[in-house]
Each structure stands twice: as structure tokens, then as C-alpha cells.
């Protein structure tokens, strides 16, 4: 990051093509309607593929079939991924049942719970896209701004167990999400034939929206399950005696990087001060507007808020924010994060209701021989009277279960082969994350979700061999350096480099407050396991009391 170079480049370099596409799109309309109606191809026109993201969908093609179809002179197997906007990850059983039905009828028969507490459907073909959008809308679910250069799904600690503070904070997540929604009527016009083509106003975003995606999260200490420091904008709830006092504000976090390009890097957000809760929307809106006005629109690899802050300095940013909001930030208040994972199994809240956190490997809800997860959750949704909460770690909380219904839930899960308490699962497995990667992700360089089970099993063997299989250890795997499973915060991370090859990162903590470091590059899966075997052997012998593996690795590897 050379401040002068970057600023000069940004001042003189041309805008990216995506900026032009947004600018002439008439607030995200483009020719999407025509693209959708074109019967000659299962794809959209190239410009419309960019605009579709703002509507919550990506055009993809099945990469497993690419070569075969190329040889047969067929167009790639195009289909669409749809992502819901679901602030704080909360949905009703009725919505779950609809998503389940859509997955069976129109997608690939599975639901994907994402690292941002949303649902993804994969494999929806173009002729069905509008129907799926309409069905979601009828169930009061939408996909608006789930992707694209706008504020994405707002994350929030989905804890239903502890206190009124959690419920209050969740309501702030919903308000924040609504406040930062694009105002264009293109969404209702294109998908629901409602809203027309009259010019819209985008008071927060302006005509070309943000230079890049923007992400926000709210954490409730001592849990940092949302990895608040990985976000462009974060709020850390500060409360005492069960009363929410306000939020510490964080800015400038992000994970994405590009192999071999040192100008790109993961960055932990900075804490810039404290605000009363009533100021949350004003702060959020003005952070977004600063990024709208000062983010780099000439280079999409340098366009996130983290780079704006690196280039211009944090002091400049805080001054600019205070000038725009018209109030100063108070000094940040003390807080303490204990971990960034989920708590599994049963918990009970003060109102006497029960909540069950289920481990969902890589967030993939699907029926497999011996583990009919999708069937189990469908059956459960049919009788459940509480709600479902997606966690930021790709798991699921079945929340608000009455005492007398507990047995029904346990029986249903058992009948479908689901281990309700995740007691049969090691800590390594429970806490592991993997991004989607192949076959749907266009950017994947290596497997992630499909590689995770084998990597975990082999890593478990290593831990067992050295007698440390009971330690809590956070492993994250991604198919490329973009960081969708927030790998740079893990104690151990495999970051895809090429087919079957990974960079091995070590040294994160289990609180989401420290970036790990690159330990070895271009390792095969075997080489990764060999390297871990040696380090775990040393860890078993040399660790100090209560020393986590991430802390140990940081101490001995560099
Ligand atoms: Fe992501 C792009 C999947 C969370 C950083 N991400 C993608 C795309 C859309 C690939 C593409 O652009 O063609 C992936 C679609 C794969 C597929 O087939 O479904 C994809 N990202 C995901 C999900 C589904 C991973 C998962 O296994 O859960 C997560 C969806 C979250 C959601 O519901 O909104 C997901 N992505 C993240 C996160 C984690 C987070 O936000 O907490 C990050 C790192 C945080 C950050 O943004 O800095 C992340 N995704 C990226 C990036 C790198 C952005 C950057 O600043 O460089 C890309 C690539 C891009 O934007 O060009 C990307
Ligand atoms: Fe795709 Fe890379 Fe994100 Fe994984 S980290 S889903 S491979 S973009």
C-alpha cells in the first residue's frame, strides 16, 4: 500500500467497466427483463450478470460439466444461485418449508446456510428464476441486496437464550438492513411486475451505488460469532445489568485478497469509538456515504472500505464521519470476547423455552445415506412453533421449543440420523468452516466444501495420535483467497491455490481478534497433513497450560 501511488492512480485511472454498467442501468434495470425472456440461451447478457447480483443472484455454471460440454460444443450448464437477505439469520418454520420446497422443485435439492446467516439455492435455471423470486416474496423473503455493490445481509448474534439485550440487538440488525436497502423499484418491477420503470431516487447510494460490496455486523460480547472485525462496518453491543447502553463502532475490516498481489490483504477492523444506540443508523448511513464518495472506483481489487481507510488514514476517516453525522464519537468502552464459534446442543432461556444448536457441516442441508438432514428439518419445521436461526458459522439454531415439545424434536432428529447434541462430533469438526467452492463457484481454485470431510477426518487422526483430540481448534478452508469462510481469522486455514493445492495459514486466535499468517505455500492435502502432524506433535509436548494451537503456532513457527 503506497498511499501516494494509489491516490494518484485513483485520480487519473479510468472507472471500471462495472461502474459504467451500473451508471447506465437505470437503477439496476439494465436489460434484465429482455435477458430473462431470451429463449435461445440459459445465460443472461454480460452486463445483466453484474446487475443481477444486486437482485441477490449470481449466474454460474456447473464446473464439473464444463469440459464435457465444451467438447460437445454445448454452452456451459448455466444456472443461478439465489441468496436471501435475512438480517440476523432469523426465519419462520413456514419460510423454512418454502425454501425446502423450492430447493427440491427448482434447485439442486439442497439448501446452503452461508457464513453470513443467509440461505443459498444453487442450480435454478433461467426459466424458473422469476417463479422462485415470486414464491420467496409470497413468504415474505427477499433477495434484494444480498449480493452486489451495496450493504449485504446484516449479521447479528442470533442467540435466543440469554437476555432481552439479544432481542433488542437483533431488532437493530433488521432496522440497519432496512435502512441501507436500495430504494430502486427495479426489484419489484422485474420480478413481481410491480413498480414500473419511473426514475427512482437512491438517496444513500446515488446512481452508481457503492464502489464495491459492503458488509455490516453486530456482535454481542462475549460472543464474536459474527467475526465483527472482518466487516466494513461493525457494532459491538455494550450493556450492563441487562440494559443496552450503545455500541462500539468498528470500521475497515475485510478478508479478500489475491494470491501474489501484495496490494490486497485481509484487514482487521479498527474500533473508532462508542455511540448510543439511537445513533446507529446515522453512523451506518454516513460510513456508507463516505465509502460511496471516496472508495476507489477505478480498481475493484482496491475498492473496499479497508483500502479507503488504509490510503487516507483512520484519523481522516473519523473526522469525516464526525463532520457528516454532526456528533463526536465517545471513547470506546471496555468489552471482552471469549470466542467466535457457536455453542452446540440444548440451552434454555429465562422464559423456560429451549433452543437447540445443530451442527451443519459446511452449512449444507441435504439428505445423505444415514443422515437425512433435509428431511429431519422439514419434519421439524412442520411442527415447530418457534423459529429457526442461522448462525454465522453455518450452523442452525432451532429456537423457542416448549418444554413438552423437546421430546418430539429429539425423536424426529434421531429418526433421521441427526445427532442433536453433536456429542458424537469432535470439536475440530463442529467448529470447522468451508466455503462453497467447486462446482458452483466461478472463482474456486481448489475444493473446499467437498474437501472438508476428508481433511477433518485426517486431521482428527493426527490429533488422536498425539493425544490432543479434545482441544478446541478452529479450522477453515476456502477454495481461493477471497476469504468467504473468513479463513484468515482461523487457527488453521487452508486457502486454495490450485487444483489440490493450498496455502497453509496458522496462528489465529479463537476470538476473531487476530489474523493468522501464511506458514507454507502450495501444499498438497498430504503435505498439509504432514506439516500439521509435526506441529501437533510439538504442541502436545511443548504447549503451556491452556495454550491454544493458534497461540502455540504463532509462538513457535516464526
Ligand atoms: Fe463470498 C465471492 C460465496 C461470504 C468474500 N462468495 C463469492 C462468490 C459469489 C463467487 C463469485 O463472485 O462468483 C461465491 C459464490 C459461491 C457459490 O457457489 O455459492 C461466494 N461468500 C460465499 C458464501 C456462500 C460462502 C459460504 O460458504 O457460506 C458466503 C455468502 C455470504 C452471504 O450470505 O452473503 C460468502 N464472502 C463471504 C465472506 C465472509 C463474510 O462476509 O463474513 C467474505 C469475506 C469478508 C469480506 O467480504 O471481506 C467473502 N466473496 C468474497 C470475495 C472477496 C471480496 C474482496 O473484498 O476481495 C469475493 C470475490 C469478489 O467479490 O470479487 C466473493
Ligand atoms: Fe468461491 Fe473463493 Fe469464496 Fe470459496 S472463498 S466461495 S472459492 S470465492
XYZ file of C-alpha atoms and ligand atoms in Angstrom:
629
model
C 0.000 0.000 0.000
C 1.724 3.126 -1.133
C -0.580 5.967 -0.310
C 0.644 8.381 -2.953
C 0.729 5.859 -5.761
C -2.752 4.572 -5.044
C -4.287 8.011 -4.683
C -2.672 9.220 -7.901
C -3.797 6.111 -9.729
C -7.339 6.525 -8.446
C -7.413 10.160 -9.555
C -6.271 9.500 -13.107
C -7.258 5.940 -13.907
C -10.489 5.262 -15.782
C -13.537 3.937 -13.985
C -14.035 0.194 -14.088
C -16.454 -1.276 -16.607
C -18.813 -2.256 -13.774
C -19.137 1.446 -12.875
C -20.367 2.173 -16.409
C -22.757 -0.764 -16.330
C -24.265 0.463 -13.044
C -24.391 4.042 -14.314
C -26.404 3.237 -17.426
C -28.574 0.600 -15.735
C -31.424 2.950 -14.748
C -31.066 1.868 -11.160
C -30.345 -1.810 -11.720
C -32.836 -2.476 -14.527
C -30.436 -2.799 -17.455
C -31.856 -5.255 -19.953
C -32.556 -7.866 -17.323
C -36.151 -8.321 -18.440
C -35.055 -8.988 -22.025
C -32.236 -11.262 -20.869
C -34.651 -13.342 -18.822
C -37.034 -13.680 -21.750
C -34.416 -14.729 -24.311
C -35.224 -18.400 -25.062
C -32.056 -19.025 -27.075
C -29.693 -19.209 -24.128
C -29.780 -20.170 -20.469
C -27.433 -17.231 -19.769
C -28.010 -13.503 -19.332
C -26.431 -10.755 -21.395
C -22.986 -9.997 -19.930
C -23.914 -6.574 -18.466
C -27.004 -8.041 -16.825
C -24.946 -10.657 -14.973
C -23.457 -7.773 -12.958
C -26.822 -6.165 -12.284
C -28.411 -9.461 -11.281
C -26.129 -9.584 -8.227
C -27.885 -6.581 -6.699
C -31.094 -8.597 -7.039
C -29.497 -11.374 -4.967
C -28.498 -13.844 -7.625
C -25.372 -14.990 -9.485
C -25.184 -16.604 -12.845
C -22.988 -19.691 -12.513
C -22.185 -22.796 -14.488
C -21.515 -26.297 -13.275
C -17.723 -26.516 -13.398
C -17.799 -30.302 -13.154
C -19.530 -30.328 -16.542
C -17.590 -27.511 -18.247
C -15.065 -29.574 -20.154
C -17.544 -32.232 -21.252
C -19.968 -29.588 -22.544
C -17.190 -27.685 -24.260
C -16.178 -30.830 -26.106
C -19.803 -31.469 -27.072
C -19.966 -27.854 -28.339
C -22.748 -27.033 -25.882
C -22.979 -23.804 -23.939
C -21.894 -24.197 -20.302
C -24.536 -25.638 -17.938
C -25.726 -22.216 -16.800
C -27.865 -21.908 -13.732
C -28.376 -19.395 -10.957
C -27.521 -19.161 -7.297
C -30.057 -17.233 -5.206
C -29.182 -15.740 -1.844
C -31.722 -14.482 0.662
C -31.480 -11.325 2.722
C -32.125 -12.486 6.259
C -30.951 -9.993 8.888
C -29.505 -11.847 11.871
C -30.417 -15.132 10.185
C -33.913 -15.485 11.667
C -36.686 -17.236 9.710
C -40.014 -18.879 10.461
C -40.849 -22.590 10.066
C -43.218 -21.627 7.222
C -40.364 -19.900 5.412
C -38.154 -22.921 6.016
C -40.753 -25.202 4.451
C -40.998 -22.973 1.403
C -37.227 -22.857 0.960
C -37.134 -26.621 1.282
C -39.813 -26.974 -1.384
C -38.048 -24.548 -3.731
C -34.792 -26.437 -3.269
C -36.498 -29.696 -4.247
C -38.523 -28.328 -7.155
C -36.252 -25.734 -8.703
C -32.707 -26.066 -7.304
C -30.227 -28.855 -6.659
C -32.180 -30.471 -3.814
C -30.158 -28.850 -1.046
C -30.128 -25.652 0.974
C -26.886 -23.899 1.784
C -26.594 -21.934 5.045
C -23.959 -19.288 4.431
C -21.265 -17.708 6.589
C -23.434 -14.559 6.601
C -26.541 -16.200 8.055
C -28.386 -16.444 4.760
C -29.781 -19.229 2.584
C -28.475 -20.040 -0.849
C -30.239 -22.063 -3.506
C -27.975 -23.414 -6.250
C -28.859 -24.665 -9.710
C -32.005 -22.672 -10.521
C -32.369 -22.415 -14.298
C -33.270 -19.177 -16.036
C -36.862 -20.080 -16.960
C -37.583 -20.740 -13.236
C -35.823 -17.729 -11.755
C -38.833 -15.442 -11.712
C -41.110 -18.098 -10.232
C -38.654 -18.720 -7.407
C -38.360 -14.995 -6.679
C -42.147 -14.687 -6.598
C -42.572 -17.660 -4.292
C -39.960 -16.245 -1.912
C -41.727 -12.914 -1.953
C -45.039 -14.534 -1.023
C -43.344 -15.998 2.050
C -42.009 -12.506 2.916
C -38.474 -13.437 1.966
C -36.419 -11.351 -0.413
C -33.041 -11.433 -2.066
C -32.629 -7.680 -2.636
C -29.062 -6.516 -1.977
C -27.959 -9.983 -0.880
C -25.113 -9.504 -3.392
C -23.812 -6.515 -5.401
C -22.133 -3.201 -4.549
C -24.423 -2.360 -1.650
C -24.761 -3.218 2.004
C -25.240 -7.008 2.200
C -27.127 -9.135 4.698
C -26.640 -7.649 8.164
C -25.264 -10.186 10.586
C -26.070 -10.387 14.251
C -25.546 -12.744 17.140
C -28.607 -14.992 16.805
C -28.594 -16.055 20.452
C -32.157 -16.663 21.615
C -31.096 -17.895 25.047
C -29.704 -15.176 27.146
C -31.318 -11.812 27.523
C -33.575 -9.071 26.275
C -30.400 -7.362 25.020
C -30.034 -10.021 22.327
C -33.583 -9.444 21.122
C -33.034 -5.680 21.094
C -29.787 -6.032 19.172
C -31.474 -8.334 16.653
C -34.102 -5.648 16.053
C -31.268 -3.181 15.332
C -29.904 -5.621 12.738
C -33.281 -5.608 10.995
C -33.533 -1.808 11.123
C -30.000 -1.424 9.823
C -30.676 -3.799 6.957
C -33.895 -1.968 6.018
C -32.269 1.450 6.328
C -29.499 0.582 3.904
C -31.670 -1.171 1.325
C -31.531 0.247 -2.204
C -34.695 2.206 -2.993
C -34.925 1.243 -6.669
C -38.192 -0.256 -7.802
C -36.300 -2.384 -10.320
C -36.549 -5.372 -7.985
C -40.331 -5.358 -7.715
C -40.690 -4.314 -11.321
C -38.586 -7.110 -12.814
C -39.544 -9.963 -10.538
C -43.104 -9.142 -9.499
C -44.218 -6.966 -12.453
C -44.958 -4.279 -9.939
C -43.236 -0.910 -9.634
C -42.798 0.299 -13.203
C -39.861 1.980 -14.853
C -40.285 5.513 -13.474
C -36.997 7.099 -12.361
C -36.009 6.220 -8.800
C -34.037 8.108 -6.211
C -31.178 6.449 -4.355
C -30.617 8.934 -1.520
C -27.956 6.862 0.211
C -26.250 5.128 -2.686
C -26.599 7.514 -5.618
C -26.829 6.363 -9.225
C -23.770 4.128 -9.273
C -24.185 2.565 -5.839
C -21.011 1.731 -3.909
C -17.617 1.064 -5.478
C -17.767 -2.471 -4.075
C -19.674 -4.762 -1.717
C -20.192 -3.539 1.838
C -20.763 -5.673 4.924
C -22.059 -4.947 8.393
C -22.426 -6.997 11.564
C -23.433 -6.590 15.186
C -21.701 -8.626 17.893
C -22.884 -9.212 21.432
C -19.947 -9.938 23.760
C -18.661 -12.279 24.965
C -19.535 -13.919 21.633
C -17.859 -12.804 18.452
C -19.590 -15.429 16.349
C -20.166 -12.842 13.595
C -16.426 -12.087 13.351
C -17.152 -8.399 13.700
C -13.578 -7.388 12.798
C -13.960 -8.935 9.332
C -16.596 -6.342 8.395
C -16.536 -2.977 6.658
C -18.741 -1.751 9.480
C -19.351 -3.376 12.846
C -21.138 -2.667 16.077
C -20.196 -4.272 19.374
C -23.102 -4.143 21.833
C -22.188 -2.633 25.188
C -24.542 -3.440 28.026
C -24.635 -3.798 31.762
C -27.219 -5.120 34.155
C -29.252 -6.349 31.193
C -29.575 -2.878 29.642
C -28.159 -1.984 26.217
C -26.052 1.181 26.600
C -24.992 1.509 22.981
C -22.328 0.225 20.630
C -18.626 0.429 19.970
C -18.198 1.138 16.262
C -15.675 -0.705 14.094
C -14.680 0.115 10.508
C -12.440 -1.181 7.755
C -12.370 -4.943 8.180
C -12.298 -7.356 5.268
C -10.895 -10.708 4.247
C -10.489 -10.706 0.469
C -7.031 -10.898 -1.088
C -5.453 -12.051 -4.329
C -2.553 -14.509 -4.447
C 0.675 -12.756 -5.401
C -0.771 -9.243 -5.184
C 0.610 -7.554 -2.083
C -1.592 -4.522 -2.597
C -4.519 -6.723 -1.496
C -4.740 -8.098 2.016
C -7.084 -9.162 4.782
C -7.532 -6.471 7.418
C -8.956 -6.359 10.917
C -11.386 -3.519 11.528
C -10.422 -0.657 13.853
C -12.541 0.314 16.833
C -13.221 4.032 16.425
C -15.455 4.904 19.384
C -18.742 4.449 21.192
C -22.240 5.676 20.303
C -25.675 5.497 21.907
C -27.974 3.034 20.138
C -30.149 5.827 18.736
C -27.167 6.959 16.627
C -26.539 3.593 14.967
C -28.430 4.351 11.742
C -26.869 7.774 11.319
C -23.365 6.361 11.781
C -24.056 3.485 9.395
C -25.543 5.719 6.709
C -22.618 8.126 6.865
C -19.980 5.401 6.816
C -21.653 4.102 3.663
C -21.754 7.595 2.164
C -18.063 8.205 2.872
C -17.252 4.986 1.083
C -19.633 5.952 -1.750
C -17.777 9.251 -2.216
C -14.190 8.201 -1.529
C -13.949 4.485 -2.374
C -11.798 3.616 -5.385
C -13.994 3.157 -8.461
C -11.037 2.559 -10.764
C -9.893 -0.799 -9.396
C -12.265 -3.374 -7.960
C -9.433 -5.098 -6.137
C -8.812 -1.893 -4.239
C -12.354 -0.718 -3.742
C -13.387 -1.942 -0.286
C -13.602 0.444 2.668
C -10.465 -1.138 4.180
C -8.394 0.327 1.351
C -10.030 3.751 1.622
C -9.029 3.790 5.286
C -5.514 2.451 4.627
C -4.940 5.095 1.952
C -6.408 8.108 3.722
C -5.780 7.184 7.320
C -8.088 6.387 10.202
C -7.918 9.908 11.645
C -9.182 11.330 8.350
C -11.977 8.794 8.339
C -13.129 9.569 11.878
C -13.020 13.334 11.197
C -15.054 12.850 8.054
C -17.588 10.687 9.864
C -17.975 13.169 12.733
C -18.315 16.039 10.289
C -21.066 14.252 8.392
C -23.023 12.983 11.406
C -22.593 16.220 13.325
C -21.675 14.489 16.578
C -18.407 13.229 18.055
C -17.775 9.592 18.840
C -17.269 8.900 22.538
C -14.254 6.846 23.638
C -14.752 3.126 23.013
C -15.973 1.188 26.052
C -14.473 -1.968 27.504
C -15.729 -5.344 26.309
C -14.452 -8.881 26.226
C -14.794 -11.506 23.514
C -14.343 -15.127 24.549
C -14.784 -16.962 21.265
C -16.082 -16.759 17.717
C -17.583 -20.236 17.446
C -21.081 -21.498 18.221
C -22.343 -23.278 21.324
C -23.913 -26.607 20.419
C -26.709 -28.673 21.896
C -29.510 -27.609 24.206
C -29.793 -24.319 26.063
C -32.699 -22.829 27.991
C -33.741 -19.188 28.222
C -35.199 -17.361 31.202
C -38.712 -17.746 29.752
C -38.357 -21.536 30.122
C -38.140 -22.270 26.385
C -35.446 -24.479 24.900
C -33.068 -23.809 21.998
C -31.062 -26.385 20.132
C -27.956 -25.559 18.098
C -27.332 -28.196 15.435
C -24.026 -28.706 13.694
C -24.499 -28.486 9.910
C -21.335 -29.485 8.099
C -20.360 -26.597 5.778
C -23.918 -25.336 6.150
C -25.133 -27.867 3.572
C -28.645 -29.074 4.350
C -29.088 -32.210 2.265
C -30.187 -35.813 2.637
C -27.364 -38.331 2.620
C -27.447 -42.055 3.400
C -27.679 -42.349 7.189
C -28.065 -38.600 7.734
C -31.299 -37.225 6.328
C -30.773 -33.660 7.474
C -33.094 -32.055 4.980
C -35.902 -34.486 5.781
C -35.321 -34.006 9.506
C -35.568 -30.225 9.295
C -38.592 -30.421 7.007
C -40.364 -32.668 9.506
C -39.317 -30.384 12.325
C -40.462 -27.239 10.523
C -43.879 -28.812 10.052
C -44.412 -28.980 13.833
C -42.076 -26.316 15.227
C -43.726 -23.345 16.926
C -40.634 -21.211 17.488
C -38.221 -20.005 14.820
C -35.010 -21.029 13.055
C -31.794 -19.041 13.385
C -28.863 -19.394 11.030
C -25.525 -18.794 12.701
C -22.527 -17.032 11.201
C -20.681 -20.348 11.435
C -23.023 -22.143 9.013
C -24.955 -23.867 11.814
C -28.617 -23.778 12.773
C -30.450 -22.952 15.988
C -33.917 -24.431 16.382
C -35.161 -21.759 18.747
C -38.129 -21.381 21.059
C -39.040 -25.005 21.779
C -41.613 -25.549 24.528
C -40.673 -27.982 27.299
C -43.288 -30.528 26.160
C -42.040 -30.393 22.530
C -38.425 -31.224 23.344
C -39.015 -34.934 23.141
C -40.728 -34.560 19.741
C -37.730 -32.661 18.398
C -35.260 -35.214 19.729
C -37.242 -38.126 18.352
C -37.590 -36.571 14.911
C -33.898 -35.818 14.692
C -32.913 -39.292 15.892
C -35.224 -40.944 13.344
C -33.402 -39.062 10.582
C -29.922 -39.888 11.902
C -29.167 -36.393 13.255
C -27.013 -36.135 16.374
C -28.927 -33.391 18.224
C -26.234 -32.610 20.791
C -23.369 -33.037 18.326
C -21.803 -35.167 21.059
C -20.579 -37.711 18.524
C -18.735 -34.912 16.736
C -15.251 -33.711 17.620
C -14.607 -30.093 18.475
C -12.497 -29.824 15.313
C -15.403 -30.925 13.149
C -18.016 -28.828 14.949
C -16.010 -25.639 14.562
C -14.743 -26.170 11.013
C -15.967 -23.941 8.194
C -15.655 -24.374 4.458
C -16.822 -22.124 1.670
C -18.850 -23.491 -1.253
C -16.062 -23.539 -3.869
C -16.464 -26.213 -6.589
C -18.543 -26.975 -8.547
C -20.614 -23.778 -8.466
C -18.185 -21.017 -7.519
C -16.640 -19.446 -10.586
C -13.616 -18.255 -8.593
C -12.653 -21.511 -6.871
C -9.081 -22.651 -7.430
C -9.378 -25.735 -5.199
C -12.076 -27.748 -3.433
C -13.361 -26.537 -0.050
C -16.810 -27.816 0.993
C -16.235 -31.125 -0.787
C -12.722 -31.426 0.665
C -13.680 -30.624 4.246
C -14.930 -34.058 5.447
C -11.733 -35.858 4.420
C -9.427 -33.120 5.732
C -11.262 -33.100 9.068
C -11.118 -36.883 9.342
C -7.381 -36.961 8.635
C -6.735 -34.063 10.998
C -8.757 -35.866 13.705
C -6.476 -38.876 13.280
C -3.447 -36.620 13.772
C -4.917 -35.082 16.923
C -5.827 -38.506 18.293
C -2.358 -39.875 17.578
C -0.849 -37.131 19.705
C -3.496 -37.353 22.431
C -4.942 -33.875 21.935
C -8.231 -34.684 20.235
C -10.137 -32.867 22.991
C -8.668 -29.399 22.272
C -10.840 -26.749 20.684
C -9.325 -25.964 17.324
C -10.698 -23.726 14.603
C -10.101 -24.899 11.038
C -11.360 -23.055 7.982
C -10.984 -23.988 4.325
C -11.592 -21.850 1.272
C -11.193 -22.636 -2.387
C -9.440 -19.333 -3.118
C -8.033 -16.307 -1.273
C -11.283 -14.316 -1.354
C -11.952 -15.430 2.184
C -15.625 -16.467 2.168
C -15.207 -18.677 5.254
C -13.135 -15.915 6.934
C -10.040 -18.164 6.848
C -7.547 -15.510 7.928
C -9.110 -15.493 11.395
C -8.744 -19.248 11.942
C -6.085 -21.057 13.954
C -5.520 -23.300 10.941
C -6.624 -22.317 7.459
C -6.258 -23.931 4.069
C -6.600 -21.372 1.302
C -6.972 -22.767 -2.215
C -4.097 -22.071 -4.576
C -4.705 -24.504 -7.435
C -6.307 -27.899 -8.038
C -5.472 -29.933 -4.911
C -3.125 -27.228 -3.616
C -3.452 -24.975 -0.602
C -1.612 -22.272 1.279
C -1.450 -23.187 4.948
C -2.103 -20.328 7.357
C -1.575 -20.657 11.096
C -1.930 -18.571 14.205
C -5.400 -17.039 14.507
C -6.997 -16.989 17.925
C -10.448 -18.405 18.706
C -11.923 -14.946 19.269
C -11.738 -13.462 15.790
C -9.349 -10.747 17.001
C -6.104 -11.797 15.316
C -5.177 -12.501 11.712
C -3.225 -15.687 11.108
C -0.077 -15.829 8.990
C 0.978 -17.667 5.861
C 3.075 -20.639 7.014
C 3.654 -22.685 3.826
C 2.579 -22.226 0.212
C 1.328 -24.609 -2.454
C 0.917 -27.702 -0.319
C -0.994 -30.773 -1.409
C -3.536 -32.134 1.075
C -0.985 -34.805 2.079
C 1.685 -32.157 2.646
C -0.717 -30.078 4.741
C -1.450 -33.070 6.960
C 2.241 -33.889 7.244
C 3.065 -30.344 8.299
C 0.228 -30.396 10.829
C 1.341 -33.769 12.156
C 4.777 -32.385 13.043
C 3.353 -29.254 14.626
C 0.668 -31.079 16.597
C 3.322 -33.490 17.932
C 5.255 -30.495 19.224
C 2.079 -28.860 20.501
C 1.254 -31.985 22.526
C 4.734 -31.932 24.103
C 5.550 -28.266 24.405
C 2.341 -26.295 24.885
C 1.988 -24.297 28.051
C -1.132 -24.532 30.236
C -4.318 -23.704 28.344
C -2.337 -22.596 25.316
C -4.457 -22.870 22.184
C -2.945 -24.239 18.984
C -3.178 -20.870 17.247
C -1.228 -19.186 20.058
C 1.297 -22.015 20.069
C 1.789 -21.890 16.305
C 2.365 -18.156 16.453
C 4.954 -18.665 19.210
C 6.968 -21.445 17.561
C 6.555 -21.114 13.789
C 8.120 -17.736 13.152
Fe -18.033 -14.704 -0.714
C -17.420 -14.017 -3.943
C -19.763 -17.404 -1.624
C -19.190 -14.938 2.411
C -15.551 -12.577 0.350
N -18.549 -15.511 -2.498
C -18.237 -15.034 -3.732
C -18.991 -15.793 -4.826
C -20.262 -15.057 -5.090
C -18.187 -16.053 -6.122
C -18.305 -15.088 -7.265
O -18.124 -13.874 -7.065
O -18.548 -15.562 -8.381
C -19.217 -17.112 -4.089
C -20.420 -17.942 -4.558
C -20.158 -19.412 -4.356
C -21.344 -20.268 -4.539
O -21.358 -21.058 -5.492
O -22.263 -20.208 -3.738
C -19.206 -16.660 -2.659
N -19.330 -15.875 0.176
C -19.869 -17.003 -0.329
C -20.607 -17.797 0.728
C -21.830 -18.545 0.198
C -19.592 -18.754 1.385
C -20.186 -19.811 2.290
O -19.721 -20.935 2.148
O -21.042 -19.523 3.111
C -20.901 -16.664 1.729
C -22.195 -15.969 1.430
C -22.492 -14.939 2.475
C -23.827 -14.277 2.341
O -24.824 -14.889 2.713
O -23.855 -13.126 1.927
C -19.737 -15.729 1.442
N -17.521 -13.837 1.029
C -18.059 -14.165 2.236
C -17.244 -13.639 3.285
C -17.475 -13.828 4.789
C -18.261 -12.718 5.378
O -18.742 -11.845 4.649
O -18.396 -12.696 6.593
C -16.194 -12.960 2.677
C -15.006 -12.281 3.412
C -15.358 -10.987 4.024
C -15.164 -9.867 3.049
O -16.050 -9.620 2.243
O -14.089 -9.247 3.081
C -16.378 -13.094 1.261
N -16.716 -13.446 -1.684
C -15.742 -12.707 -1.068
C -14.937 -12.083 -2.069
C -13.715 -11.168 -1.815
C -14.153 -9.751 -1.647
C -12.978 -8.807 -1.566
O -13.082 -7.790 -0.879
O -11.965 -9.048 -2.197
C -15.462 -12.499 -3.316
C -14.938 -12.115 -4.703
C -15.414 -10.800 -5.159
O -16.219 -10.119 -4.532
O -14.932 -10.410 -6.228
C -16.568 -13.354 -3.029
Fe -15.589 -19.174 -4.096
Fe -13.259 -18.339 -3.183
Fe -15.487 -17.615 -1.946
Fe -14.684 -20.091 -1.771
S -13.550 -18.306 -0.992
S -16.778 -19.444 -2.252
S -13.773 -20.451 -3.737
S -14.920 -17.032 -3.975
